[in-house]
Amino acid sequence: MMFPELVHQYLSYSAQQCPDKTAIICGENRLSYRSLDNRSDRLATYLVKEGITKQNRVIVFLDNSVESVISIYGILKAGCVFVIINSSLKAKQL
């Protein structure tokens, strides 16, 4: 396999090369590259199934967490663009 050019391709590459290695540590939560790759694949599949198309913008409205990382990778795998909104902002600031 060629070395990946895009960040979400690098995740899949890493999942193939070292699937059980820890990819994310967030507080007490740990996620392996395999698990991160699988969970982001499921999200990408769901987004496409729900009609999200390439180049659509998808908002991520989460605190920094394992779920936010999964979301970002899933959105990229679906061919979309992620937009992060700081969840601590008040409605007026949005």
C-alpha positions as semicolon CSV with decimal commas, in nm:
position;residue;x (nm);y (nm);z (nm)
1;M;0,000;0,000;0,000
2;M;0,123;0,347;-0,083
3;F;0,171;0,589;0,201
4;P;-0,157;0,780;0,245
5;E;-0,197;1,142;0,143
6;L;-0,511;1,235;0,336
7;V;-0,552;1,229;0,713
8;H;-0,841;0,981;0,713
9;Q;-0,642;0,752;0,481
10;Y;-0,357;0,765;0,730
11;L;-0,597;0,643;1,000
12;S;-0,693;0,339;0,790
13;Y;-0,326;0,277;0,711
14;S;-0,240;0,293;1,082
15;A;-0,528;0,057;1,164
16;Q;-0,382;-0,196;0,919
17;Q;-0,024;-0,156;1,043
18;C;-0,086;-0,150;1,419
19;P;-0,454;-0,221;1,488
20;D;-0,424;-0,273;1,862
21;K;-0,204;0,028;1,933
22;T;-0,371;0,310;2,125
23;A;-0,482;0,589;1,893
24;I;-0,666;0,812;2,142
25;I;-0,639;0,875;2,512
26;C;-0,905;1,105;2,652
27;G;-0,926;1,099;3,029
28;E;-0,985;0,737;3,121
29;N;-1,098;0,645;2,768
30;R;-0,861;0,469;2,531
31;L;-0,936;0,370;2,174
32;S;-0,725;0,154;1,944
33;Y;-0,661;0,239;1,580
34;R;-0,881;-0,056;1,479
35;S;-1,172;0,063;1,692
36;L;-1,134;0,424;1,577
37;D;-1,123;0,313;1,214
38;N;-1,426;0,082;1,253
39;R;-1,638;0,337;1,439
40;S;-1,556;0,617;1,195
41;D;-1,637;0,380;0,905
42;R;-1,980;0,316;1,059
43;L;-2,045;0,689;1,090
44;A;-1,934;0,751;0,730
45;T;-2,168;0,477;0,609
46;Y;-2,453;0,624;0,811
47;L;-2,395;0,976;0,676
48;V;-2,396;0,854;0,316
49;K;-2,707;0,642;0,379
50;E;-2,883;0,950;0,520
51;G;-2,811;1,147;0,202
52;I;-2,503;1,344;0,295
53;T;-2,303;1,391;-0,024
54;K;-1,941;1,473;-0,096
55;Q;-1,838;1,827;-0,018
56;N;-2,134;1,882;0,220
57;R;-2,048;2,054;0,545
58;V;-2,125;1,863;0,863
59;I;-2,122;2,039;1,199
60;V;-1,949;1,877;1,496
61;F;-2,101;2,023;1,812
62;L;-1,921;1,823;2,079
63;D;-1,674;1,881;2,358
64;N;-1,325;1,747;2,300
65;S;-1,381;1,374;2,331
66;V;-1,333;1,036;2,171
67;E;-1,668;1,089;1,998
68;S;-1,553;1,416;1,842
69;V;-1,249;1,244;1,691
70;I;-1,465;0,958;1,559
71;S;-1,700;1,218;1,411
72;I;-1,424;1,409;1,235
73;Y;-1,278;1,095;1,077
74;G;-1,623;0,963;0,980
75;I;-1,712;1,291;0,813
76;L;-1,385;1,294;0,620
77;K;-1,435;0,932;0,512
78;A;-1,778;1,025;0,376
79;G;-1,602;1,285;0,160
80;C;-1,748;1,577;0,351
81;V;-1,608;1,879;0,530
82;F;-1,633;1,906;0,907
83;V;-1,707;2,231;1,085
84;I;-1,630;2,235;1,454
85;I;-1,853;2,451;1,672
86;N;-1,732;2,516;2,024
87;S;-1,995;2,358;2,247
88;S;-1,931;2,611;2,521
89;L;-2,059;2,901;2,307
90;K;-2,396;3,051;2,396
91;A;-2,672;3,075;2,133
92;K;-2,607;3,448;2,077
93;Q;-2,242;3,376;1,993
94;L;-2,331;3,114;1,734
